[in-house]
Tab-separated table of C-alpha atoms and ligand atoms in Angstrom:
chain	number	residue	atom	x	y	z
A	185	UNK	CA	19.194	0.885	-8.374
A	186	UNK	CA	19.109	-0.119	-4.965
A	187	UNK	CA	15.511	-0.680	-4.070
A	188	UNK	CA	13.720	-1.852	-1.256
A	189	UNK	CA	9.953	-2.710	-0.696
A	190	UNK	CA	8.110	-1.885	2.528
A	191	UNK	CA	4.203	-3.475	2.859
A	192	UNK	CA	1.548	-3.641	5.046
A	193	UNK	CA	-2.010	-5.559	4.339
A	194	UNK	CA	-5.290	-6.246	7.400
A	195	UNK	CA	-6.283	-9.231	4.925
A	196	UNK	CA	-4.120	-10.444	2.856
A	197	UNK	CA	-3.849	-9.040	-0.864
A	198	UNK	CA	-1.091	-6.230	-0.545
A	199	UNK	CA	0.703	-8.687	1.289
A	200	UNK	CA	1.107	-11.328	-1.443
A	201	UNK	CA	1.069	-8.839	-4.360
A	202	UNK	CA	4.472	-7.126	-2.804
A	203	UNK	CA	5.898	-10.934	-2.025
A	204	UNK	CA	5.031	-11.914	-5.916
A	205	UNK	CA	7.382	-8.708	-7.542
A	206	UNK	CA	9.785	-8.824	-4.139
A	207	UNK	CA	10.282	-12.137	-5.312
A	208	UNK	CA	10.625	-11.600	-9.079
A	209	UNK	CA	12.871	-8.050	-8.844
A	210	UNK	CA	14.922	-9.980	-6.226
A	211	UNK	CA	14.676	-7.587	-3.962
A	212	UNK	CA	14.259	-7.153	-0.382
A	213	UNK	CA	10.492	-7.760	1.259
A	214	UNK	CA	9.453	-6.282	5.176
A	215	UNK	CA	5.786	-6.725	5.965
A	216	UNK	CA	5.240	-3.981	8.138
A	217	UNK	CA	4.014	-5.100	11.784
A	218	UNK	CA	2.031	-2.605	13.967
A	219	UNK	CA	2.636	-2.955	18.327
A	220	UNK	CA	-0.932	-2.750	18.492
A	221	UNK	CA	-2.446	-4.819	16.577
A	222	UNK	CA	-4.696	-3.534	13.697
A	223	UNK	CA	-8.651	-3.667	14.033
A	224	UNK	CA	-11.708	-2.035	12.708
A	225	UNK	CA	-12.216	0.258	15.451
A	226	UNK	CA	-8.474	0.730	15.025
A	227	UNK	CA	-8.637	1.220	11.785
A	228	UNK	CA	-11.312	3.855	11.983
A	229	UNK	CA	-9.980	6.011	14.852
A	230	UNK	CA	-6.738	6.117	13.133
A	231	UNK	CA	-8.518	7.565	9.672
A	232	UNK	CA	-10.230	10.073	11.442
A	233	UNK	CA	-7.546	11.421	13.527
A	234	UNK	CA	-4.905	10.674	11.119
A	235	UNK	CA	-3.241	8.448	14.251
A	236	UNK	CA	0.539	7.200	13.298
A	237	UNK	CA	0.328	3.544	14.998
A	238	UNK	CA	3.850	2.292	16.246
A	239	UNK	CA	6.200	0.348	13.532
A	240	UNK	CA	8.233	-2.496	12.861
A	241	UNK	CA	10.675	-2.399	11.337
A	242	UNK	CA	11.543	1.559	12.024
A	243	UNK	CA	11.543	3.378	8.945
A	244	UNK	CA	14.963	4.482	9.404
A	245	UNK	CA	15.555	1.000	7.865
A	246	UNK	CA	15.122	2.810	3.896
A	247	UNK	CA	18.180	4.170	5.016
A	248	UNK	CA	20.981	1.908	2.884
A	249	UNK	CA	17.976	2.296	-0.446
A	250	UNK	CA	18.390	4.143	-3.425
A	251	UNK	CA	14.187	3.829	-4.137
A	252	UNK	CA	11.319	2.761	-1.894
A	253	UNK	CA	7.869	0.856	-3.247
A	254	UNK	CA	5.226	0.753	-1.104
A	255	UNK	CA	2.214	-1.448	-0.698
A	256	UNK	CA	-0.987	-1.336	1.223
A	257	UNK	CA	-4.166	-0.757	1.026
A	258	UNK	CA	-5.996	2.265	1.099
A	259	UNK	CA	-8.690	2.654	3.631
A	260	UNK	CA	-11.031	6.084	3.028
A	261	UNK	CA	-9.633	7.034	0.802
A	262	UNK	CA	-5.803	7.747	2.184
A	263	UNK	CA	-3.091	5.338	2.534
A	264	UNK	CA	-3.841	2.890	5.274
A	265	UNK	CA	-1.932	3.881	8.703
A	266	UNK	CA	0.845	1.813	9.004
A	267	UNK	CA	2.041	3.035	6.360
A	268	UNK	CA	2.504	6.310	7.507
A	269	UNK	CA	5.776	6.835	9.797
A	270	UNK	CA	8.104	5.240	6.607
A	271	UNK	CA	6.057	8.445	4.222
A	272	UNK	CA	6.413	10.982	7.169
A	273	UNK	CA	10.048	9.778	6.586
A	274	UNK	CA	10.629	10.290	3.703
A	275	UNK	CA	9.739	13.869	4.234
A	276	UNK	CA	12.960	14.298	6.760
A	277	UNK	CA	14.898	11.810	4.276
A	278	UNK	CA	13.975	12.516	1.445
A	279	UNK	CA	14.445	9.358	-1.421
A	280	UNK	CA	12.164	8.592	-4.584
A	281	UNK	CA	8.751	6.669	-3.660
A	282	UNK	CA	6.137	4.392	-5.481
A	283	UNK	CA	3.094	3.765	-4.091
A	284	UNK	CA	1.217	0.230	-4.997
A	285	UNK	CA	-1.970	-0.382	-3.683
A	286	UNK	CA	-4.470	-2.828	-4.322
A	287	UNK	CA	-7.482	-1.211	-2.988
A	288	UNK	CA	-11.691	-1.951	-3.277
A	289	UNK	CA	-12.192	0.743	-6.253
A	290	UNK	CA	-15.779	0.433	-5.409
A	291	UNK	CA	-16.596	3.909	-5.169
A	292	UNK	CA	-14.708	5.374	-8.350
A	293	UNK	CA	-11.565	5.442	-7.632
A	294	UNK	CA	-8.927	7.286	-5.252
A	295	UNK	CA	-8.622	10.751	-6.186
A	296	UNK	CA	-7.126	12.136	-2.813
A	297	UNK	CA	-4.344	9.414	-2.695
A	298	UNK	CA	-1.383	11.829	-4.834
A	299	UNK	CA	-2.704	14.770	-2.803
A	300	UNK	CA	-1.828	12.868	0.480
A	301	UNK	CA	1.096	11.688	-0.359
A	302	UNK	CA	2.898	14.659	-1.913
A	303	UNK	CA	1.481	16.308	1.938
A	304	UNK	CA	2.941	13.193	3.727
A	305	UNK	CA	5.994	13.193	1.959
A	306	UNK	CA	7.058	16.453	0.235
A	307	UNK	CA	7.271	15.141	-3.077
A	308	UNK	CA	5.340	13.541	-5.420
A	309	UNK	CA	5.706	9.505	-5.973
A	310	UNK	CA	8.038	8.532	-9.283
A	311	UNK	CA	4.711	5.988	-9.263
A	312	UNK	CA	1.484	5.890	-7.917
A	313	UNK	CA	-0.272	2.865	-8.839
A	314	UNK	CA	-3.564	1.808	-7.527
A	315	UNK	CA	-5.428	-1.166	-8.756
A	316	UNK	CA	-9.066	-1.971	-8.046
A	317	UNK	CA	-10.831	-5.155	-6.231
A	318	UNK	CA	-13.813	-3.971	-8.999
A	319	UNK	CA	-11.894	-4.621	-11.598
A	320	UNK	CA	-11.221	-8.125	-10.665
A	321	UNK	CA	-15.492	-8.880	-9.846
A	322	UNK	CA	-17.563	-9.681	-12.018
A	323	UNK	CA	-19.299	-6.956	-14.069
A	324	UNK	CA	-22.489	-5.946	-12.909
A	325	UNK	CA	-24.483	-2.526	-12.668
A	326	UNK	CA	-22.793	-1.640	-9.509
A	327	UNK	CA	-20.333	-3.606	-7.130
A	328	UNK	CA	-20.484	-2.316	-3.515
A	329	UNK	CA	-18.245	-0.938	-0.813
A	330	UNK	CA	-18.657	-4.541	1.265
A	331	UNK	CA	-18.122	-6.898	-1.836
A	332	UNK	CA	-14.726	-4.991	-2.496
A	333	UNK	CA	-13.792	-5.051	1.394
A	334	UNK	CA	-14.281	-8.566	1.493
A	335	UNK	CA	-12.217	-9.591	-2.029
A	336	UNK	CA	-9.272	-11.691	-1.683
A	337	UNK	CA	-7.760	-11.989	-4.668
A	338	UNK	CA	-6.922	-15.408	-6.268
A	339	UNK	CA	-4.046	-17.059	-8.286
A	340	UNK	CA	-6.121	-15.626	-11.269
A	341	UNK	CA	-6.196	-12.433	-9.704
A	342	UNK	CA	-2.691	-12.149	-8.509
A	343	UNK	CA	-0.848	-13.296	-11.436
A	344	UNK	CA	-2.693	-10.580	-13.832
A	345	UNK	CA	-1.821	-7.961	-10.771
A	346	UNK	CA	1.617	-9.075	-10.770
A	347	UNK	CA	2.315	-8.476	-14.567
A	348	UNK	CA	0.434	-4.882	-14.543
A	349	UNK	CA	2.678	-3.820	-11.589
A	350	UNK	CA	6.142	-5.461	-12.844
A	351	UNK	CA	5.285	-3.581	-16.183
A	352	UNK	CA	4.936	0.029	-14.040
A	353	UNK	CA	8.153	-0.452	-11.306
A	354	UNK	CA	9.805	-1.459	-14.578
A	355	UNK	CA	9.739	1.894	-15.867
A	356	UNK	CA	11.074	3.554	-12.992
A	357	UNK	CA	13.971	1.393	-11.473
O	553	FMN	C1	-11.893	0.177	7.053
O	553	FMN	C2	-11.768	-0.059	4.703
O	553	FMN	C3	-11.929	1.106	4.404
O	553	FMN	C4	-11.398	1.364	3.239
O	553	FMN	N1	-11.608	2.041	1.997
O	553	FMN	C5	-11.441	2.128	0.893
O	553	FMN	C6	-11.318	3.298	0.310
O	553	FMN	O1	-11.632	4.392	0.624
O	553	FMN	N2	-10.718	2.912	-0.806
O	553	FMN	C7	-11.108	2.261	-1.725
O	553	FMN	O2	-10.901	2.106	-2.703
O	553	FMN	N3	-10.864	0.308	-1.178
O	553	FMN	C8	-11.075	1.157	0.321
O	553	FMN	N4	-11.351	-0.094	1.253
O	553	FMN	C9	-10.507	-1.523	0.114
O	553	FMN	C10	-9.635	-2.131	0.868
O	553	FMN	O3	-8.303	-1.274	0.119
O	553	FMN	C11	-9.009	-3.517	0.123
O	553	FMN	O4	-10.062	-4.285	0.550
O	553	FMN	C12	-8.024	-3.553	0.131
O	553	FMN	O5	-7.067	-4.759	-0.884
O	553	FMN	C13	-6.942	-4.287	0.785
O	553	FMN	O6	-5.834	-4.636	1.028
O	553	FMN	P1	-4.801	-5.586	1.797
O	553	FMN	O7	-6.106	-7.362	1.627
O	553	FMN	O8	-3.631	-5.449	1.620
O	553	FMN	O9	-5.509	-5.366	3.194
O	553	FMN	C14	-11.188	-0.691	2.698
O	553	FMN	C15	-11.564	-1.048	3.415
O	553	FMN	C16	-11.903	-1.267	4.772
O	553	FMN	C17	-11.143	-2.706	5.322
């Protein structure tokens, strides 16, 4: 299957994973950039008002591929806003897709992700893999949102996350 990876990353975690997976699978990888720079304020406004930022490359980039693998963070329980234009585009131009994330996980997972993906694209993802930073941090009674949101994955984390992601992705390709 002709596969394309499209990633967005604000602090680098999902980009690092997407890059490794693209390299291992030898597939094309596009990194999303937004026409206006993302800040904590624009993130909050996007999530509160369901805004869809302008992005590059344009969503039509996926048309020549059989399956799209999206990589990006979860913000306030939802897919990061720079991914939205691509997800919304799949509603008009349906094709199999997966959503893979390194998210914080401090609040016990992101139970509404599957529902959001279905709503945006019209179809459930063939793969939904939400991997949590809270599981990489030292074990203690309570991992806080502040700790997970500022955590940058290290080399060992990246190896572990890549291995896990490749196992899951190979199951659908
Ligand atoms: C504004 C904001 C909101 C976030 N909300 C969530 C959330 O609801 N659930 C979650 O698991 N992680 C949440 N996170 C944590 C990010 O998903 C996590 O830090 C991720 O690894 C960042 O990915 P990136 O480095 O690719 O940008 C949030 C982070 C930010 C900055």
